[in-house]
PDB file of C-alpha atoms in Angstrom:
ATOM      1  CA  MET A 191      11.186  62.638  65.247  1.00  0.00           C
ATOM      2  CA  SER A 192      14.341  60.779  66.009  1.00  0.00           C
ATOM      3  CA  SER A 193      16.613  59.896  63.119  1.00  0.00           C
ATOM      4  CA  GLN A 194      16.331  56.256  64.202  1.00  0.00           C
ATOM      5  CA  THR A 195      12.560  56.065  63.657  1.00  0.00           C
ATOM      6  CA  ASP A 196      10.621  55.703  60.493  1.00  0.00           C
ATOM      7  CA  VAL A 197       6.959  56.075  59.523  1.00  0.00           C
ATOM      8  CA  ARG A 198       5.061  52.870  58.758  1.00  0.00           C
ATOM      9  CA  LEU A 199       2.222  52.485  56.293  1.00  0.00           C
ATOM     10  CA  ASP A 200      -0.315  52.619  59.139  1.00  0.00           C
ATOM     11  CA  GLY A 201       0.984  56.052  60.180  1.00  0.00           C
ATOM     12  CA  SER A 202       2.638  54.934  63.394  1.00  0.00           C
ATOM     13  CA  ALA A 203       6.255  55.511  64.182  1.00  0.00           C
ATOM     14  CA  GLY A 204       8.562  52.665  65.112  1.00  0.00           C
ATOM     15  CA  LEU A 205      12.127  51.536  65.222  1.00  0.00           C
ATOM     16  CA  ARG A 206      13.672  49.744  62.235  1.00  0.00           C
ATOM     17  CA  THR A 207      16.400  47.297  63.054  1.00  0.00           C
ATOM     18  CA  GLU A 208      18.009  47.600  59.634  1.00  0.00           C
ATOM     19  CA  ARG A 209      17.330  49.031  56.240  1.00  0.00           C
ATOM     20  CA  GLU A 210      16.199  46.437  53.801  1.00  0.00           C
ATOM     21  CA  ALA A 211      16.767  48.398  50.631  1.00  0.00           C
ATOM     22  CA  THR A 212      19.902  47.635  48.647  1.00  0.00           C
ATOM     23  CA  PRO A 213      21.530  49.722  45.913  1.00  0.00           C
ATOM     24  CA  GLY A 214      19.946  48.982  42.572  1.00  0.00           C
ATOM     25  CA  SER A 215      17.011  47.058  44.027  1.00  0.00           C
ATOM     26  CA  ALA A 216      14.506  49.588  42.805  1.00  0.00           C
ATOM     27  CA  GLY A 217      15.428  48.961  39.193  1.00  0.00           C
ATOM     28  CA  ASP A 218      15.479  45.165  39.320  1.00  0.00           C
ATOM     29  CA  ARG A 219      13.693  43.208  42.067  1.00  0.00           C
ATOM     30  CA  ARG A 220      14.678  39.791  40.707  1.00  0.00           C
ATOM     31  CA  GLU A 221      16.772  37.613  42.978  1.00  0.00           C
ATOM     32  CA  ARG A 222      20.429  37.926  42.089  1.00  0.00           C
ATOM     33  CA  PRO A 223      23.115  35.431  43.074  1.00  0.00           C
ATOM     34  CA  GLU A 224      25.885  36.766  45.202  1.00  0.00           C
ATOM     35  CA  PRO A 225      29.224  36.678  43.333  1.00  0.00           C
ATOM     36  CA  GLY A 226      31.595  34.251  44.889  1.00  0.00           C
ATOM     37  CA  PRO A 227      33.338  30.939  44.438  1.00  0.00           C
ATOM     38  CA  GLU A 228      31.406  28.151  42.786  1.00  0.00           C
ATOM     39  CA  LYS A 229      32.272  24.523  42.594  1.00  0.00           C
ATOM     40  CA  GLY A 230      34.680  23.566  39.873  1.00  0.00           C
ATOM     41  CA  PRO A 231      34.754  20.250  37.967  1.00  0.00           C
ATOM     42  CA  GLU A 232      35.834  18.401  41.078  1.00  0.00           C
ATOM     43  CA  LYS A 233      34.546  18.868  44.631  1.00  0.00           C
ATOM     44  CA  GLY A 234      36.907  20.923  46.714  1.00  0.00           C
ATOM     45  CA  TYR A 235      38.451  22.942  43.890  1.00  0.00           C
ATOM     46  CA  ASP A 236      36.658  26.267  43.508  1.00  0.00           C
ATOM     47  CA  SER A 237      36.866  29.174  41.100  1.00  0.00           C
ATOM     48  CA  TYR A 238      34.550  32.026  40.292  1.00  0.00           C
ATOM     49  CA  TYR A 239      31.681  30.568  38.254  1.00  0.00           C
ATOM     50  CA  GLY A 240      33.919  27.626  37.269  1.00  0.00           C
ATOM     51  CA  ARG A 241      36.056  29.816  35.043  1.00  0.00           C
ATOM     52  CA  PRO A 242      39.761  29.074  34.407  1.00  0.00           C
ATOM     53  CA  VAL A 243      42.060  30.640  36.982  1.00  0.00           C
ATOM     54  CA  LEU A 244      44.756  31.346  34.375  1.00  0.00           C
ATOM     55  CA  ASN A 245      44.528  33.006  31.003  1.00  0.00           C
ATOM     56  CA  LYS A 246      45.050  30.515  28.212  1.00  0.00           C
ATOM     57  CA  PRO A 247      48.282  31.097  26.244  1.00  0.00           C
ATOM     58  CA  THR A 248      47.713  32.613  22.827  1.00  0.00           C
ATOM     59  CA  TRP A 249      50.145  30.191  21.197  1.00  0.00           C
ATOM     60  CA  GLN A 250      48.821  28.374  18.148  1.00  0.00           C
ATOM     61  CA  GLU A 251      49.196  24.591  18.228  1.00  0.00           C
ATOM     62  CA  HIS A 252      50.546  24.160  14.707  1.00  0.00           C
ATOM     63  CA  ASP A 253      53.157  26.864  15.322  1.00  0.00           C
ATOM     64  CA  ILE A 254      54.434  26.077  18.813  1.00  0.00           C
ATOM     65  CA  ALA A 255      54.002  22.301  18.834  1.00  0.00           C
ATOM     66  CA  GLY A 256      55.604  22.209  15.382  1.00  0.00           C
ATOM     67  CA  TYR A 257      58.401  24.427  16.657  1.00  0.00           C
ATOM     68  CA  LEU A 258      59.000  22.057  19.598  1.00  0.00           C
ATOM     69  CA  PHE A 259      59.197  19.046  17.287  1.00  0.00           C
ATOM     70  CA  LEU A 260      61.286  20.585  14.504  1.00  0.00           C
ATOM     71  CA  GLY A 261      63.697  22.299  16.885  1.00  0.00           C
ATOM     72  CA  GLY A 262      64.378  19.023  18.661  1.00  0.00           C
ATOM     73  CA  LEU A 263      64.824  17.196  15.363  1.00  0.00           C
ATOM     74  CA  ALA A 264      67.302  19.830  14.136  1.00  0.00           C
ATOM     75  CA  GLY A 265      69.474  19.759  17.249  1.00  0.00           C
ATOM     76  CA  ALA A 266      69.630  15.970  17.540  1.00  0.00           C
ATOM     77  CA  SER A 267      70.248  15.574  13.793  1.00  0.00           C
ATOM     78  CA  SER A 268      73.259  17.887  14.022  1.00  0.00           C
ATOM     79  CA  THR A 269      74.706  15.820  16.855  1.00  0.00           C
ATOM     80  CA  LEU A 270      74.140  12.611  14.873  1.00  0.00           C
ATOM     81  CA  ALA A 271      75.745  14.224  11.802  1.00  0.00           C
ATOM     82  CA  ALA A 272      78.829  15.179  13.832  1.00  0.00           C
ATOM     83  CA  VAL A 273      79.192  11.601  15.114  1.00  0.00           C
ATOM     84  CA  ALA A 274      78.807  10.229  11.595  1.00  0.00           C
ATOM     85  CA  GLU A 275      81.317  12.756  10.231  1.00  0.00           C
ATOM     86  CA  LEU A 276      83.943  11.816  12.805  1.00  0.00           C
ATOM     87  CA  THR A 277      83.423   8.056  12.358  1.00  0.00           C
ATOM     88  CA  GLY A 278      83.648   7.994   8.562  1.00  0.00           C
ATOM     89  CA  ARG A 279      79.961   7.636   7.606  1.00  0.00           C
ATOM     90  CA  PRO A 280      79.536  10.343   4.938  1.00  0.00           C
ATOM     91  CA  ARG A 281      76.035   9.403   3.779  1.00  0.00           C
ATOM     92  CA  LEU A 282      74.616   9.290   7.290  1.00  0.00           C
ATOM     93  CA  ALA A 283      76.386  12.592   7.991  1.00  0.00           C
ATOM     94  CA  ARG A 284      74.743  14.139   4.939  1.00  0.00           C
ATOM     95  CA  VAL A 285      71.308  12.944   6.077  1.00  0.00           C
ATOM     96  CA  GLY A 286      71.852  14.567   9.464  1.00  0.00           C
ATOM     97  CA  LYS A 287      73.116  17.845   8.026  1.00  0.00           C
ATOM     98  CA  VAL A 288      70.285  18.183   5.508  1.00  0.00           C
ATOM     99  CA  ALA A 289      67.708  17.206   8.136  1.00  0.00           C
ATOM    100  CA  ALA A 290      69.079  19.802  10.543  1.00  0.00           C
ATOM    101  CA  LEU A 291      69.035  22.444   7.817  1.00  0.00           C
ATOM    102  CA  GLY A 292      65.421  21.743   6.842  1.00  0.00           C
ATOM    103  CA  ALA A 293      64.135  21.346  10.415  1.00  0.00           C
ATOM    104  CA  LEU A 294      65.893  24.538  11.494  1.00  0.00           C
ATOM    105  CA  GLY A 295      64.209  26.484   8.709  1.00  0.00           C
ATOM    106  CA  GLY A 296      60.815  25.038   9.616  1.00  0.00           C
ATOM    107  CA  SER A 297      61.220  25.724  13.325  1.00  0.00           C
ATOM    108  CA  LEU A 298      62.309  29.330  12.738  1.00  0.00           C
ATOM    109  CA  TYR A 299      59.354  29.878  10.432  1.00  0.00           C
ATOM    110  CA  SER A 300      56.961  28.511  13.072  1.00  0.00           C
ATOM    111  CA  LEU A 301      58.512  30.674  15.782  1.00  0.00           C
ATOM    112  CA  ILE A 302      58.474  33.868  13.732  1.00  0.00           C
ATOM    113  CA  HIS A 303      54.956  33.152  12.476  1.00  0.00           C
ATOM    114  CA  ASP A 304      53.756  32.868  16.080  1.00  0.00           C
ATOM    115  CA  LEU A 305      55.588  36.060  17.077  1.00  0.00           C
ATOM    116  CA  GLY A 306      53.721  37.845  14.299  1.00  0.00           C
ATOM    117  CA  ARG A 307      56.574  39.986  12.995  1.00  0.00           C
ATOM    118  CA  PRO A 308      60.104  38.850  12.076  1.00  0.00           C
ATOM    119  CA  GLU A 309      61.754  41.856  13.723  1.00  0.00           C
ATOM    120  CA  ARG A 310      60.602  40.643  17.138  1.00  0.00           C
ATOM    121  CA  PHE A 311      63.122  37.815  16.939  1.00  0.00           C
ATOM    122  CA  VAL A 312      65.887  40.338  16.193  1.00  0.00           C
ATOM    123  CA  ASN A 313      64.731  42.550  19.059  1.00  0.00           C
ATOM    124  CA  MET A 314      65.311  39.716  21.511  1.00  0.00           C
ATOM    125  CA  LEU A 315      69.021  39.859  20.655  1.00  0.00           C
ATOM    126  CA  ARG A 316      69.391  43.286  22.224  1.00  0.00           C
ATOM    127  CA  VAL A 317      69.973  41.779  25.660  1.00  0.00           C
ATOM    128  CA  PHE A 318      71.080  38.502  27.202  1.00  0.00           C
ATOM    129  CA  LYS A 319      69.121  37.562  30.314  1.00  0.00           C
ATOM    130  CA  VAL A 320      70.287  34.328  31.887  1.00  0.00           C
ATOM    131  CA  THR A 321      67.095  33.999  33.939  1.00  0.00           C
ATOM    132  CA  SER A 322      64.907  34.100  30.816  1.00  0.00           C
ATOM    133  CA  PRO A 323      64.619  30.820  28.837  1.00  0.00           C
ATOM    134  CA  MET A 324      63.366  32.801  25.849  1.00  0.00           C
ATOM    135  CA  SER A 325      66.447  35.045  25.865  1.00  0.00           C
ATOM    136  CA  VAL A 326      68.838  32.132  26.349  1.00  0.00           C
ATOM    137  CA  GLY A 327      67.067  30.111  23.665  1.00  0.00           C
ATOM    138  CA  THR A 328      67.296  32.979  21.197  1.00  0.00           C
ATOM    139  CA  TRP A 329      71.049  33.181  21.653  1.00  0.00           C
ATOM    140  CA  ILE A 330      71.392  29.384  21.417  1.00  0.00           C
ATOM    141  CA  LEU A 331      69.609  29.453  18.070  1.00  0.00           C
ATOM    142  CA  THR A 332      71.754  32.395  16.952  1.00  0.00           C
ATOM    143  CA  ALA A 333      74.945  30.472  17.733  1.00  0.00           C
ATOM    144  CA  TYR A 334      73.668  27.186  16.304  1.00  0.00           C
ATOM    145  CA  GLY A 335      71.877  28.348  13.162  1.00  0.00           C
ATOM    146  CA  PRO A 336      74.807  29.679  11.091  1.00  0.00           C
ATOM    147  CA  GLN A 337      76.877  26.585  11.865  1.00  0.00           C
ATOM    148  CA  ALA A 338      74.064  24.243  10.833  1.00  0.00           C
ATOM    149  CA  VAL A 339      73.511  26.216   7.639  1.00  0.00           C
ATOM    150  CA  CYS A 340      77.245  26.248   6.841  1.00  0.00           C
ATOM    151  CA  ALA A 341      77.557  22.494   7.485  1.00  0.00           C
ATOM    152  CA  GLY A 342      74.625  21.650   5.226  1.00  0.00           C
ATOM    153  CA  ALA A 343      75.622  24.047   2.452  1.00  0.00           C
ATOM    154  CA  ALA A 344      79.244  22.856   2.392  1.00  0.00           C
ATOM    155  CA  ASP A 345      78.179  19.228   2.184  1.00  0.00           C
ATOM    156  CA  LEU A 346      75.620  19.785  -0.574  1.00  0.00           C
ATOM    157  CA  SER A 347      77.903  22.033  -2.648  1.00  0.00           C
ATOM    158  CA  GLY A 348      81.130  20.129  -2.062  1.00  0.00           C
ATOM    159  CA  ARG A 349      83.000  23.370  -1.385  1.00  0.00           C
ATOM    160  CA  LEU A 350      85.052  24.428   1.647  1.00  0.00           C
ATOM    161  CA  PRO A 351      85.170  20.939   3.177  1.00  0.00           C
ATOM    162  CA  ARG A 352      87.321  21.969   6.128  1.00  0.00           C
ATOM    163  CA  LEU A 353      85.017  24.812   7.061  1.00  0.00           C
ATOM    164  CA  GLY A 354      82.046  22.493   6.643  1.00  0.00           C
ATOM    165  CA  ARG A 355      83.627  19.878   8.884  1.00  0.00           C
ATOM    166  CA  ALA A 356      84.330  22.447  11.597  1.00  0.00           C
ATOM    167  CA  ALA A 357      80.764  23.768  11.332  1.00  0.00           C
ATOM    168  CA  THR A 358      79.420  20.218  11.560  1.00  0.00           C
ATOM    169  CA  VAL A 359      81.275  19.610  14.823  1.00  0.00           C
ATOM    170  CA  GLY A 360      80.235  23.020  16.191  1.00  0.00           C
ATOM    171  CA  ALA A 361      76.574  22.435  15.352  1.00  0.00           C
ATOM    172  CA  GLY A 362      76.800  18.976  16.865  1.00  0.00           C
ATOM    173  CA  LEU A 363      78.081  20.394  20.145  1.00  0.00           C
ATOM    174  CA  ALA A 364      75.257  22.942  20.252  1.00  0.00           C
ATOM    175  CA  GLY A 365      72.672  20.381  19.198  1.00  0.00           C
ATOM    176  CA  PRO A 366      71.732  19.069  22.685  1.00  0.00           C
ATOM    177  CA  ALA A 367      71.031  22.611  23.892  1.00  0.00           C
ATOM    178  CA  VAL A 368      68.821  23.275  20.864  1.00  0.00           C
ATOM    179  CA  ALA A 369      66.938  20.009  21.445  1.00  0.00           C
ATOM    180  CA  THR A 370      66.218  20.671  25.135  1.00  0.00           C
ATOM    181  CA  TYR A 371      65.978  24.415  25.761  1.00  0.00           C
ATOM    182  CA  THR A 372      62.352  24.394  24.578  1.00  0.00           C
ATOM    183  CA  ALA A 373      61.529  22.221  27.591  1.00  0.00           C
ATOM    184  CA  ALA A 374      62.789  24.965  29.910  1.00  0.00           C
ATOM    185  CA  LEU A 375      60.878  27.487  27.817  1.00  0.00           C
ATOM    186  CA  ILE A 376      57.457  25.903  28.347  1.00  0.00           C
ATOM    187  CA  CYS A 377      58.150  24.842  31.946  1.00  0.00           C
ATOM    188  CA  ASP A 378      58.871  28.462  32.834  1.00  0.00           C
ATOM    189  CA  THR A 379      55.215  29.317  32.148  1.00  0.00           C
ATOM    190  CA  ALA A 380      52.307  29.086  34.614  1.00  0.00           C
ATOM    191  CA  VAL A 381      50.655  26.245  32.655  1.00  0.00           C
ATOM    192  CA  PRO A 382      50.109  23.641  35.418  1.00  0.00           C
ATOM    193  CA  VAL A 383      51.201  20.469  33.608  1.00  0.00           C
ATOM    194  CA  TRP A 384      54.229  22.072  31.985  1.00  0.00           C
ATOM    195  CA  HIS A 385      55.337  23.927  35.099  1.00  0.00           C
ATOM    196  CA  GLY A 386      54.872  20.868  37.276  1.00  0.00           C
ATOM    197  CA  GLY A 387      56.922  18.654  34.955  1.00  0.00           C
ATOM    198  CA  TYR A 388      60.021  20.851  34.979  1.00  0.00           C
ATOM    199  CA  ARG A 389      62.252  18.073  36.354  1.00  0.00           C
ATOM    200  CA  GLU A 390      61.539  15.416  33.721  1.00  0.00           C
ATOM    201  CA  MET A 391      60.569  17.551  30.712  1.00  0.00           C
ATOM    202  CA  PRO A 392      64.156  18.222  29.493  1.00  0.00           C
ATOM    203  CA  PHE A 393      64.915  14.487  29.542  1.00  0.00           C
ATOM    204  CA  LEU A 394      61.638  13.736  27.775  1.00  0.00           C
ATOM    205  CA  PHE A 395      62.411  16.287  25.069  1.00  0.00           C
ATOM    206  CA  ALA A 396      65.985  15.036  24.690  1.00  0.00           C
ATOM    207  CA  GLY A 397      64.782  11.456  24.317  1.00  0.00           C
ATOM    208  CA  SER A 398      62.047  12.409  21.860  1.00  0.00           C
ATOM    209  CA  ALA A 399      64.470  14.459  19.735  1.00  0.00           C
ATOM    210  CA  SER A 400      67.037  11.643  19.707  1.00  0.00           C
ATOM    211  CA  ALA A 401      64.405   9.120  18.658  1.00  0.00           C
ATOM    212  CA  ALA A 402      63.291  11.390  15.808  1.00  0.00           C
ATOM    213  CA  ALA A 403      66.833  12.054  14.552  1.00  0.00           C
ATOM    214  CA  GLY A 404      67.735   8.383  14.779  1.00  0.00           C
ATOM    215  CA  GLY A 405      64.535   7.455  12.980  1.00  0.00           C
ATOM    216  CA  LEU A 406      65.284   9.867  10.136  1.00  0.00           C
ATOM    217  CA  GLY A 407      68.797   8.443   9.866  1.00  0.00           C
ATOM    218  CA  MET A 408      67.394   4.918   9.593  1.00  0.00           C
ATOM    219  CA  LEU A 409      64.846   6.098   7.054  1.00  0.00           C
ATOM    220  CA  ALA A 410      67.297   7.809   4.687  1.00  0.00           C
ATOM    221  CA  ALA A 411      70.780   6.337   5.263  1.00  0.00           C
ATOM    222  CA  PRO A 412      71.992   2.958   3.949  1.00  0.00           C
ATOM    223  CA  LEU A 413      72.042   0.007   6.349  1.00  0.00           C
ATOM    224  CA  ALA A 414      75.823  -0.153   6.374  1.00  0.00           C
ATOM    225  CA  GLU A 415      76.096   3.332   7.881  1.00  0.00           C
ATOM    226  CA  ALA A 416      72.923   3.458   9.996  1.00  0.00           C
ATOM    227  CA  GLY A 417      74.397   1.859  13.129  1.00  0.00           C
ATOM    228  CA  PRO A 418      74.707   5.123  15.123  1.00  0.00           C
ATOM    229  CA  ALA A 419      71.185   6.104  14.088  1.00  0.00           C
ATOM    230  CA  ARG A 420      69.745   2.812  15.355  1.00  0.00           C
ATOM    231  CA  ARG A 421      71.528   3.137  18.688  1.00  0.00           C
ATOM    232  CA  LEU A 422      70.522   6.778  19.090  1.00  0.00           C
ATOM    233  CA  ALA A 423      66.895   5.920  18.317  1.00  0.00           C
ATOM    234  CA  ALA A 424      66.806   3.070  20.837  1.00  0.00           C
ATOM    235  CA  LEU A 425      68.409   5.192  23.555  1.00  0.00           C
ATOM    236  CA  GLY A 426      66.132   8.139  22.828  1.00  0.00           C
ATOM    237  CA  ALA A 427      62.942   6.053  22.916  1.00  0.00           C
ATOM    238  CA  ALA A 428      63.976   4.490  26.241  1.00  0.00           C
ATOM    239  CA  VAL A 429      64.795   7.873  27.823  1.00  0.00           C
ATOM    240  CA  GLU A 430      61.554   9.368  26.533  1.00  0.00           C
ATOM    241  CA  CYS A 431      59.370   6.605  27.977  1.00  0.00           C
ATOM    242  CA  VAL A 432      61.165   6.519  31.340  1.00  0.00           C
ATOM    243  CA  ALA A 433      60.957  10.302  31.712  1.00  0.00           C
ATOM    244  CA  ALA A 434      57.258  10.339  30.782  1.00  0.00           C
ATOM    245  CA  THR A 435      56.471   7.572  33.277  1.00  0.00           C
ATOM    246  CA  ARG A 436      58.369   9.264  36.110  1.00  0.00           C
ATOM    247  CA  MET A 437      56.734  12.606  35.367  1.00  0.00           C
ATOM    248  CA  GLU A 438      53.215  11.124  35.446  1.00  0.00           C
ATOM    249  CA  ARG A 439      53.888   9.355  38.735  1.00  0.00           C
ATOM    250  CA  ARG A 440      55.399  12.396  40.417  1.00  0.00           C
ATOM    251  CA  LEU A 441      52.655  14.785  39.296  1.00  0.00           C
ATOM    252  CA  GLY A 442      49.912  12.554  40.706  1.00  0.00           C
ATOM    253  CA  PRO A 443      46.390  13.914  39.981  1.00  0.00           C
ATOM    254  CA  LEU A 444      47.935  16.786  38.004  1.00  0.00           C
ATOM    255  CA  ALA A 445      49.033  14.229  35.398  1.00  0.00           C
ATOM    256  CA  GLU A 446      45.451  13.404  34.398  1.00  0.00           C
ATOM    257  CA  PRO A 447      45.614  15.415  31.136  1.00  0.00           C
ATOM    258  CA  LEU A 448      48.805  13.543  30.221  1.00  0.00           C
ATOM    259  CA  LYS A 449      47.272  10.145  30.963  1.00  0.00           C
ATOM    260  CA  ARG A 450      44.127  10.956  28.980  1.00  0.00           C
ATOM    261  CA  SER A 451      46.082  12.116  25.915  1.00  0.00           C
ATOM    262  CA  SER A 452      45.667   9.677  23.031  1.00  0.00           C
ATOM    263  CA  LEU A 453      48.507  11.460  21.223  1.00  0.00           C
ATOM    264  CA  LEU A 454      50.956  10.732  24.047  1.00  0.00           C
ATOM    265  CA  ARG A 455      49.917   7.089  24.225  1.00  0.00           C
ATOM    266  CA  ALA A 456      50.326   6.808  20.446  1.00  0.00           C
ATOM    267  CA  GLY A 457      53.708   8.529  20.635  1.00  0.00           C
ATOM    268  CA  GLU A 458      55.000   6.078  23.244  1.00  0.00           C
ATOM    269  CA  ALA A 459      53.735   3.074  21.287  1.00  0.00           C
ATOM    270  CA  LEU A 460      55.231   4.284  17.996  1.00  0.00           C
ATOM    271  CA  SER A 461      58.575   5.164  19.585  1.00  0.00           C
ATOM    272  CA  LEU A 462      58.947   1.816  21.336  1.00  0.00           C
ATOM    273  CA  ALA A 463      57.800  -0.150  18.287  1.00  0.00           C
ATOM    274  CA  GLY A 464      60.119   1.791  15.984  1.00  0.00           C
ATOM    275  CA  ALA A 465      63.107   1.404  18.278  1.00  0.00           C
ATOM    276  CA  LEU A 466      62.505  -2.331  18.708  1.00  0.00           C
ATOM    277  CA  ALA A 467      62.059  -2.869  14.974  1.00  0.00           C
ATOM    278  CA  GLY A 468      65.152  -0.801  14.248  1.00  0.00           C
ATOM    279  CA  VAL A 469      67.524  -2.835  16.422  1.00  0.00           C
ATOM    280  CA  THR A 470      66.118  -6.169  15.205  1.00  0.00           C
ATOM    281  CA  ALA A 471      64.743  -6.383  11.671  1.00  0.00           C
ATOM    282  CA  GLY A 472      66.082  -2.938  10.788  1.00  0.00           C
ATOM    283  CA  ARG A 473      69.644  -4.260  10.873  1.00  0.00           C
ATOM    284  CA  ARG A 474      69.055  -6.562   7.899  1.00  0.00           C
ATOM    285  CA  SER A 475      66.070  -5.217   5.973  1.00  0.00           C
ATOM    286  CA  ARG A 476      66.001  -1.824   4.299  1.00  0.00           C
ATOM    287  CA  ILE A 477      62.198  -1.844   4.250  1.00  0.00           C
ATOM    288  CA  ALA A 478      62.037  -2.639   7.962  1.00  0.00           C
ATOM    289  CA  ALA A 479      64.533   0.119   8.709  1.00  0.00           C
ATOM    290  CA  MET A 480      62.482   2.649   6.753  1.00  0.00           C
ATOM    291  CA  ALA A 481      59.263   1.582   8.485  1.00  0.00           C
ATOM    292  CA  ALA A 482      60.936   1.807  11.891  1.00  0.00           C
ATOM    293  CA  GLY A 483      62.323   5.240  11.078  1.00  0.00           C
ATOM    294  CA  ALA A 484      58.909   6.526   9.990  1.00  0.00           C
ATOM    295  CA  ALA A 485      57.348   5.193  13.202  1.00  0.00           C
ATOM    296  CA  LEU A 486      59.975   6.958  15.311  1.00  0.00           C
ATOM    297  CA  LEU A 487      59.424  10.269  13.540  1.00  0.00           C
ATOM    298  CA  ALA A 488      55.662   9.979  13.917  1.00  0.00           C
ATOM    299  CA  GLY A 489      56.034   9.009  17.564  1.00  0.00           C
ATOM    300  CA  SER A 490      58.172  12.047  18.336  1.00  0.00           C
ATOM    301  CA  ALA A 491      55.688  14.376  16.632  1.00  0.00           C
ATOM    302  CA  CYS A 492      52.790  12.821  18.563  1.00  0.00           C
ATOM    303  CA  THR A 493      54.687  13.334  21.821  1.00  0.00           C
ATOM    304  CA  ARG A 494      55.297  17.036  21.211  1.00  0.00           C
ATOM    305  CA  PHE A 495      51.728  17.728  20.105  1.00  0.00           C
ATOM    306  CA  GLY A 496      50.400  15.635  23.002  1.00  0.00           C
ATOM    307  CA  ILE A 497      52.438  17.613  25.534  1.00  0.00           C
ATOM    308  CA  PHE A 498      51.132  20.847  24.046  1.00  0.00           C
ATOM    309  CA  ARG A 499      47.482  19.770  24.162  1.00  0.00           C
ATOM    310  CA  ALA A 500      47.765  18.395  27.695  1.00  0.00           C
ATOM    311  CA  GLY A 501      49.111  21.754  28.833  1.00  0.00           C
ATOM    312  CA  MET A 502      46.226  23.618  27.226  1.00  0.00           C
ATOM    313  CA  GLU A 503      43.755  21.253  28.894  1.00  0.00           C
ATOM    314  CA  SER A 504      45.300  21.865  32.302  1.00  0.00           C
ATOM    315  CA  VAL A 505      44.902  25.631  31.839  1.00  0.00           C
ATOM    316  CA  ASN A 506      41.213  25.356  30.969  1.00  0.00           C
ATOM    317  CA  ASP A 507      40.333  23.291  34.064  1.00  0.00           C
ATOM    318  CA  PRO A 508      40.612  25.355  37.292  1.00  0.00           C
ATOM    319  CA  LYS A 509      41.128  22.319  39.507  1.00  0.00           C
ATOM    320  CA  TYR A 510      44.625  21.698  38.113  1.00  0.00           C
ATOM    321  CA  THR A 511      45.736  25.235  38.983  1.00  0.00           C
ATOM    322  CA  ILE A 512      44.293  25.184  42.503  1.00  0.00           C
ATOM    323  CA  GLN A 513      45.430  21.620  43.083  1.00  0.00           C
ATOM    324  CA  ALA A 514      49.046  22.493  42.312  1.00  0.00           C
ATOM    325  CA  GLN A 515      48.920  25.542  44.576  1.00  0.00           C
ATOM    326  CA  ARG A 516      47.553  23.536  47.483  1.00  0.00           C
ATOM    327  CA  ARG A 517      50.233  20.900  47.070  1.00  0.00           C
ATOM    328  CA  LYS A 518      52.913  23.591  47.301  1.00  0.00           C
ATOM    329  CA  LEU A 519      51.344  25.037  50.457  1.00  0.00           C
ATOM    330  CA  ALA A 520      51.137  21.597  52.038  1.00  0.00           C
TER     331      ALA A 520
END
C-alpha cells in the first residue's frame, strides 16, 4: 500500500487530502479558541485576550506619589527661603527652611521605603550616569540634602549664622532641580501618559511645587513678610494650569485618563482658588491667607496623586499603549 493511502472504516483504501488529527485532540475533543489578538476596550486596538501590553509598575501610590509631592515642596521651599533670606524676611525664611527640612525627610523616607532597603540608595552613588534620571536625581538629592539640613539646623539653633546663610543660598540654587527632576524620572518610563507628557511635565511639576511652597509660606508666615510667597503661589498655579492644559491638548486621546481624573480637576480648582484668594483677600486678612495657603497645598498634593493614578490607568488599558505606538509610526 502506498504511504499516501489509508484504510477507511468500510475496508476500502482511498486517498486522504489531509490529516484531521491535531496534537492533543485525543485527550480533549472540546473546541478550543485559537490564541491570538482579541479586541481591546476600543475597536481597533488589540491585545492578547485584552490584557495590558505593559507590566504595571510595582510602585506604591502612597510612597511614590508622596515622594513626588514632598520632593517638589522641599525644593521650592528652599528657593523661597533663599529669596526671603536675601530680602530681609527672616520669619518667611525660617518657614521655608523648616518646610524644606521636613519635606526632605518625608520624601527620602518614601523613596527608601519603596526601594525596600536603605542601602539601595547608597548603592546608586557608586556611579554617575547622565542618561539615567534616577542616577542624576540621586546625586541632586545628595548635593541638596546636606545644605537644606544645615540651613534648617542653623536657623533653628541660632548657631553658625554665616554657614547657615551660605547653605540657604546653596539649597535655594539646587531647589529647582529637586522640584523638577522627578518629572524626568517618571517620563523616562514606558507608562503611556507619563512618557507622552515629557514636554510639559517638568513645567507642571515646577508650577505645582511653587504653588505648594508659596501656599505654605502664606499659611505660616506673617502678612508683612508673605509677599514673595503670594507671588510665587500665583505664578506657580498659573504655570501648572497652562502646562496641564497644553499637555492634555497635545496628547489627544491619550489624555483621557488625565481628563477623567477627579483628583486633577480638584487640584486645578484648589490651586486657582488659593492663588486668587492669596493675591486678593490674603493681602489683608490672616485668616484668608491661611485658607488660601491650605488650598494651594491641597491642590498640589491632588495634582501629584492624580498624575500618578492617571499613569497607572494608562498602563492597565492596552489601547493607550498601542495608540501611542501607532501615532509614532504615523
